Amino acid sequence: MSDFETIIYEKKDSLAYVTLNRPHALNAYNIKMRDELYQVLGAIKDDPEVRVAIFQGAGERAFCAGADLAEFLSAPSPIVARRVRWERDIWGLFLRIAKPLIAALHGYVLGSGIEIALCCDIRLASEDAQFGLPEPGLGIIPAAGGSQTLPRVIGGAKALEILLSGRWIGADEALNLRLVNRLVPRKELIPEAERLAERIARFDPTAVSCAKQAVTRGLDLSLEQGLELEARLGHRLALSAKERAIPHRPL
Ligand code: COA
């Protein structure tokens, strides 16, 4: 799992680290990265040793500067470029992972970069982070779920403003918009992500997974359906408590 070209995948105890690793191109997302990320996400999803995953960008300048423009512009057409990116349902796979995913964001977080971050559950950013969706300026729209995930996180009006105007926003504004959970000094970004991941990883993984699913799946449901989902997950958790040797405390 370690001989990837565009990604570094590491495991330390129960944490997985995914590093987008094309720093010479500001970690731009290319087809190779798509394929390698797909494998890595499968490993995170299926490996019982992994309890929490942290996503980061290599180098000092960027988490990810979006789709690889060299590759994109050399495709026969934007439509072909887009189809190639959809050949693997990487974004569906991202959203099916029932384990907590933490994005540690620094520098440029553009296009696919912001979309990867939006597929994560908790976003920490350093003060140098800059966010933007340049797609409409390139004659395309987001293809990695950003048009759906961004408004779910920051609301429709702000998402539209950012998407339609192509305006980039800095870390403070990202925090105000709740696009990121927290700002931390650059040096503290990874240590803080690790502290958070380690804290989560100490809890019962089935309970953590059910809690994540209750929130993430519930967001797309009515309150009534969401309450049913919560009850189902709670019931399933209680039934499995015995085999997981977790004392079940009735409410
Ligand atoms: N795809 C491919 N290569 C990229 C890239 C991308 N999205 N973004 C940056 N790079 C490469 C540059 O070509 C450059 O390579 P080089 O050193 O071989 O010339 C290197 O990364 C550094 O980028 P550079 O443009 O020199 O840095 P900068 O500080 O002047 O500008 C940005 C940084 C992010 C403002 C600028 O690189 C940029 O606008 N990138 C494109 C962002 C974008 O539109 N992404 C697509 C979203 S769909």
mmCIF file of N, CA, C and O and ligand atoms in Angstrom, residues 22-29 61-62 64-72 85 108-113 115 130 132-136 138 140-142 168, ligand 1:
data_model
loop_
_atom_site.group_PDB
_atom_site.id
_atom_site.type_symbol
_atom_site.label_atom_id
_atom_site.label_comp_id
_atom_site.label_asym_id
_atom_site.label_seq_id
_atom_site.Cartn_x
_atom_site.Cartn_y
_atom_site.Cartn_z
ATOM 1 N N ARG A 22 1.907 15.573 -4.505
ATOM 2 C CA ARG A 22 2.480 16.122 -5.741
ATOM 3 C C ARG A 22 2.858 17.580 -5.468
ATOM 4 O O ARG A 22 2.308 18.503 -6.095
ATOM 5 N N PRO A 23 3.744 17.812 -4.508
ATOM 6 C CA PRO A 23 3.980 19.193 -4.078
ATOM 7 C C PRO A 23 4.499 20.100 -5.187
ATOM 8 O O PRO A 23 4.220 21.305 -5.187
ATOM 9 N N HIS A 24 5.205 19.519 -6.181
ATOM 10 C CA HIS A 24 5.716 20.338 -7.296
ATOM 11 C C HIS A 24 4.557 20.937 -8.101
ATOM 12 O O HIS A 24 4.724 21.937 -8.791
ATOM 13 N N ALA A 25 3.381 20.305 -8.044
ATOM 14 C CA ALA A 25 2.199 20.816 -8.767
ATOM 15 C C ALA A 25 1.113 21.212 -7.767
ATOM 16 O O ALA A 25 -0.081 21.155 -8.070
ATOM 17 N N LEU A 26 1.542 21.639 -6.590
ATOM 18 C CA LEU A 26 0.612 22.049 -5.522
ATOM 19 C C LEU A 26 -0.451 20.972 -5.271
ATOM 20 O O LEU A 26 -1.612 21.262 -5.024
ATOM 21 N N ASN A 27 -0.014 19.710 -5.373
ATOM 22 C CA ASN A 27 -0.868 18.545 -5.088
ATOM 23 C C ASN A 27 -2.130 18.510 -5.954
ATOM 24 O O ASN A 27 -3.193 18.044 -5.506
ATOM 25 N N ALA A 28 -1.984 19.017 -7.189
ATOM 26 C CA ALA A 28 -3.135 18.989 -8.110
ATOM 27 C C ALA A 28 -3.604 17.540 -8.309
ATOM 28 O O ALA A 28 -2.813 16.606 -8.355
ATOM 29 N N TYR A 29 -4.898 17.440 -8.462
ATOM 30 C CA TYR A 29 -5.570 16.130 -8.514
ATOM 31 C C TYR A 29 -5.574 15.621 -9.953
ATOM 32 O O TYR A 29 -6.245 16.200 -10.825
ATOM 33 N N ARG A 61 2.944 24.596 0.483
ATOM 34 C CA ARG A 61 2.111 25.609 -0.166
ATOM 35 C C ARG A 61 0.645 25.267 -0.360
ATOM 36 O O ARG A 61 -0.162 26.154 -0.610
ATOM 37 N N ALA A 62 0.322 23.967 -0.311
ATOM 38 C CA ALA A 62 -1.062 23.640 -0.681
ATOM 39 C C ALA A 62 -1.542 22.332 -0.071
ATOM 40 O O ALA A 62 -0.758 21.386 0.069
ATOM 41 N N CYS A 64 -4.346 21.161 -1.820
ATOM 42 C CA CYS A 64 -4.564 20.690 -3.198
ATOM 43 C C CYS A 64 -5.086 21.872 -4.025
ATOM 44 O O CYS A 64 -6.065 22.516 -3.632
ATOM 45 N N ALA A 65 -4.413 22.137 -5.156
ATOM 46 C CA ALA A 65 -4.808 23.278 -6.012
ATOM 47 C C ALA A 65 -5.803 22.872 -7.090
ATOM 48 O O ALA A 65 -5.850 23.477 -8.159
ATOM 49 N N GLY A 66 -6.593 21.828 -6.825
ATOM 50 C CA GLY A 66 -7.670 21.472 -7.744
ATOM 51 C C GLY A 66 -7.250 20.476 -8.799
ATOM 52 O O GLY A 66 -6.179 19.874 -8.717
ATOM 53 N N ALA A 67 -8.121 20.311 -9.783
ATOM 54 C CA ALA A 67 -7.845 19.355 -10.864
ATOM 55 C C ALA A 67 -6.553 19.743 -11.568
ATOM 56 O O ALA A 67 -6.230 20.930 -11.703
ATOM 57 N N ASP A 68 -5.822 18.727 -12.028
ATOM 58 C CA ASP A 68 -4.576 18.994 -12.746
ATOM 59 C C ASP A 68 -4.918 19.642 -14.083
ATOM 60 O O ASP A 68 -5.471 18.996 -14.979
ATOM 61 N N LEU A 69 -4.585 20.916 -14.198
ATOM 62 C CA LEU A 69 -4.996 21.662 -15.389
ATOM 63 C C LEU A 69 -4.267 21.176 -16.633
ATOM 64 O O LEU A 69 -4.836 21.193 -17.721
ATOM 65 N N ALA A 70 -3.035 20.718 -16.477
ATOM 66 C CA ALA A 70 -2.286 20.233 -17.644
ATOM 67 C C ALA A 70 -3.019 19.028 -18.233
ATOM 68 O O ALA A 70 -3.240 18.944 -19.444
ATOM 69 N N GLU A 71 -3.426 18.135 -17.369
ATOM 70 C CA GLU A 71 -4.138 16.928 -17.815
ATOM 71 C C GLU A 71 -5.525 17.294 -18.354
ATOM 72 O O GLU A 71 -5.954 16.828 -19.395
ATOM 73 N N PHE A 72 -6.155 18.180 -17.616
ATOM 74 C CA PHE A 72 -7.507 18.603 -17.968
ATOM 75 C C PHE A 72 -7.530 19.263 -19.347
ATOM 76 O O PHE A 72 -8.341 18.948 -20.202
ATOM 77 N N ARG A 85 -13.019 11.386 -15.039
ATOM 78 C CA ARG A 85 -12.994 11.527 -13.582
ATOM 79 C C ARG A 85 -14.117 10.737 -12.920
ATOM 80 O O ARG A 85 -14.042 10.385 -11.757
ATOM 81 N N TYR A 108 -3.240 26.492 -0.459
ATOM 82 C CA TYR A 108 -4.333 26.482 -1.431
ATOM 83 C C TYR A 108 -5.233 25.260 -1.236
ATOM 84 O O TYR A 108 -4.761 24.122 -1.161
ATOM 85 N N VAL A 109 -6.516 25.538 -1.148
ATOM 86 C CA VAL A 109 -7.526 24.469 -1.051
ATOM 87 C C VAL A 109 -8.568 24.826 -2.125
ATOM 88 O O VAL A 109 -9.556 25.509 -1.850
ATOM 89 N N LEU A 110 -8.294 24.393 -3.341
ATOM 90 C CA LEU A 110 -9.075 24.862 -4.488
ATOM 91 C C LEU A 110 -9.754 23.695 -5.208
ATOM 92 O O LEU A 110 -9.221 22.581 -5.226
ATOM 93 N N GLY A 111 -10.878 23.970 -5.831
ATOM 94 C CA GLY A 111 -11.521 22.971 -6.692
ATOM 95 C C GLY A 111 -11.653 21.620 -6.006
ATOM 96 O O GLY A 111 -12.262 21.499 -4.931
ATOM 97 N N SER A 112 -11.049 20.589 -6.610
ATOM 98 C CA SER A 112 -11.140 19.242 -6.011
ATOM 99 C C SER A 112 -10.608 19.221 -4.584
ATOM 100 O O SER A 112 -11.012 18.376 -3.783
ATOM 101 N N GLY A 113 -9.698 20.145 -4.282
ATOM 102 C CA GLY A 113 -9.144 20.214 -2.919
ATOM 103 C C GLY A 113 -10.230 20.519 -1.904
ATOM 104 O O GLY A 113 -10.364 19.849 -0.865
ATOM 105 N N GLU A 115 -13.309 20.062 -2.410
ATOM 106 C CA GLU A 115 -14.301 18.976 -2.476
ATOM 107 C C GLU A 115 -13.849 17.764 -1.652
ATOM 108 O O GLU A 115 -14.663 17.108 -1.003
ATOM 109 N N GLN A 130 -6.375 29.095 1.944
ATOM 110 C CA GLN A 130 -7.222 29.893 1.041
ATOM 111 C C GLN A 130 -8.109 28.931 0.267
ATOM 112 O O GLN A 130 -7.615 27.945 -0.270
ATOM 113 N N GLY A 132 -11.298 28.114 -2.608
ATOM 114 C CA GLY A 132 -12.013 28.629 -3.768
ATOM 115 C C GLY A 132 -12.456 27.526 -4.706
ATOM 116 O O GLY A 132 -11.906 26.426 -4.698
ATOM 117 N N LEU A 133 -13.471 27.851 -5.483
ATOM 118 C CA LEU A 133 -13.961 26.928 -6.515
ATOM 119 C C LEU A 133 -13.820 27.642 -7.865
ATOM 120 O O LEU A 133 -14.724 28.376 -8.277
ATOM 121 N N PRO A 134 -12.708 27.450 -8.550
ATOM 122 C CA PRO A 134 -12.479 28.195 -9.804
ATOM 123 C C PRO A 134 -13.218 27.636 -11.014
ATOM 124 O O PRO A 134 -13.077 28.178 -12.108
ATOM 125 N N GLU A 135 -14.020 26.582 -10.826
ATOM 126 C CA GLU A 135 -14.575 25.869 -11.980
ATOM 127 C C GLU A 135 -15.343 26.745 -12.974
ATOM 128 O O GLU A 135 -15.066 26.682 -14.179
ATOM 129 N N PRO A 136 -16.339 27.538 -12.527
ATOM 130 C CA PRO A 136 -17.081 28.309 -13.540
ATOM 131 C C PRO A 136 -16.173 29.213 -14.377
ATOM 132 O O PRO A 136 -16.410 29.398 -15.572
ATOM 133 N N LEU A 138 -13.454 28.401 -15.480
ATOM 134 C CA LEU A 138 -12.820 27.536 -16.477
ATOM 135 C C LEU A 138 -13.860 26.940 -17.432
ATOM 136 O O LEU A 138 -13.563 26.060 -18.233
ATOM 137 N N ILE A 140 -16.549 25.165 -16.496
ATOM 138 C CA ILE A 140 -17.088 23.878 -16.017
ATOM 139 C C ILE A 140 -17.782 24.110 -14.669
ATOM 140 O O ILE A 140 -17.794 25.239 -14.167
ATOM 141 N N ILE A 141 -18.352 23.059 -14.124
ATOM 142 C CA ILE A 141 -18.877 23.152 -12.761
ATOM 143 C C ILE A 141 -18.177 22.087 -11.912
ATOM 144 O O ILE A 141 -17.558 21.178 -12.460
ATOM 145 N N PRO A 142 -18.275 22.164 -10.588
ATOM 146 C CA PRO A 142 -17.607 21.151 -9.763
ATOM 147 C C PRO A 142 -18.088 19.752 -10.151
ATOM 148 O O PRO A 142 -19.261 19.555 -10.459
ATOM 149 N N TRP A 168 -12.111 33.864 -3.887
ATOM 150 C CA TRP A 168 -11.440 33.018 -2.907
ATOM 151 C C TRP A 168 -11.673 33.570 -1.512
ATOM 152 O O TRP A 168 -11.787 34.783 -1.331
HETATM 153 N N1 COA B 1 -2.797 21.739 -12.165
HETATM 154 C C1 COA B 1 -1.541 21.486 -12.590
HETATM 155 N N2 COA B 1 -0.461 22.161 -12.130
HETATM 156 C C2 COA B 1 -0.674 23.122 -11.213
HETATM 157 C C3 COA B 1 -1.961 23.425 -10.723
HETATM 158 C C4 COA B 1 -3.065 22.688 -11.239
HETATM 159 N N3 COA B 1 -4.310 22.895 -10.819
HETATM 160 N N4 COA B 1 -1.853 24.431 -9.833
HETATM 161 C C5 COA B 1 -0.549 24.724 -9.761
HETATM 162 N N5 COA B 1 0.168 23.952 -10.582
HETATM 163 C C6 COA B 1 1.622 23.953 -10.804
HETATM 164 C C7 COA B 1 2.042 25.148 -11.626
HETATM 165 O O1 COA B 1 1.912 24.857 -13.025
HETATM 166 C C8 COA B 1 3.494 25.308 -11.217
HETATM 167 O O2 COA B 1 4.271 24.345 -11.882
HETATM 168 P P1 COA B 1 5.727 24.748 -12.475
HETATM 169 O O3 COA B 1 6.522 25.128 -11.262
HETATM 170 O O4 COA B 1 6.182 23.492 -13.123
HETATM 171 O O5 COA B 1 5.488 25.886 -13.394
HETATM 172 C C9 COA B 1 3.456 24.901 -9.734
HETATM 173 O O6 COA B 1 2.256 24.154 -9.563
HETATM 174 C C10 COA B 1 3.395 26.106 -8.797
HETATM 175 O O7 COA B 1 2.274 26.905 -9.184
HETATM 176 P P2 COA B 1 2.412 28.466 -9.550
HETATM 177 O O8 COA B 1 1.254 28.826 -10.426
HETATM 178 O O9 COA B 1 3.777 28.765 -10.071
HETATM 179 O O10 COA B 1 2.266 29.101 -8.108
HETATM 180 P P3 COA B 1 1.647 30.521 -7.789
HETATM 181 O O11 COA B 1 1.909 30.759 -6.341
HETATM 182 O O12 COA B 1 2.114 31.536 -8.745
HETATM 183 O O13 COA B 1 0.062 30.360 -8.001
HETATM 184 C C11 COA B 1 -2.062 29.315 -7.795
HETATM 185 C C12 COA B 1 -0.643 29.452 -7.234
HETATM 186 C C13 COA B 1 -2.814 28.258 -7.006
HETATM 187 C C14 COA B 1 -2.784 30.672 -7.678
HETATM 188 C C15 COA B 1 -1.976 28.926 -9.284
HETATM 189 O O14 COA B 1 -1.057 27.836 -9.414
HETATM 190 C C16 COA B 1 -3.285 28.513 -9.882
HETATM 191 O O15 COA B 1 -4.119 29.365 -10.173
HETATM 192 N N6 COA B 1 -3.487 27.202 -10.087
HETATM 193 C C17 COA B 1 -4.662 26.687 -10.732
HETATM 194 C C18 COA B 1 -5.836 26.617 -9.786
HETATM 195 C C19 COA B 1 -7.042 26.049 -10.519
HETATM 196 O O16 COA B 1 -7.654 26.710 -11.325
HETATM 197 N N7 COA B 1 -7.330 24.769 -10.282
HETATM 198 C C20 COA B 1 -8.320 24.039 -11.018
HETATM 199 C C21 COA B 1 -9.586 23.972 -10.257
HETATM 200 S S1 COA B 1 -10.836 23.109 -11.179
#
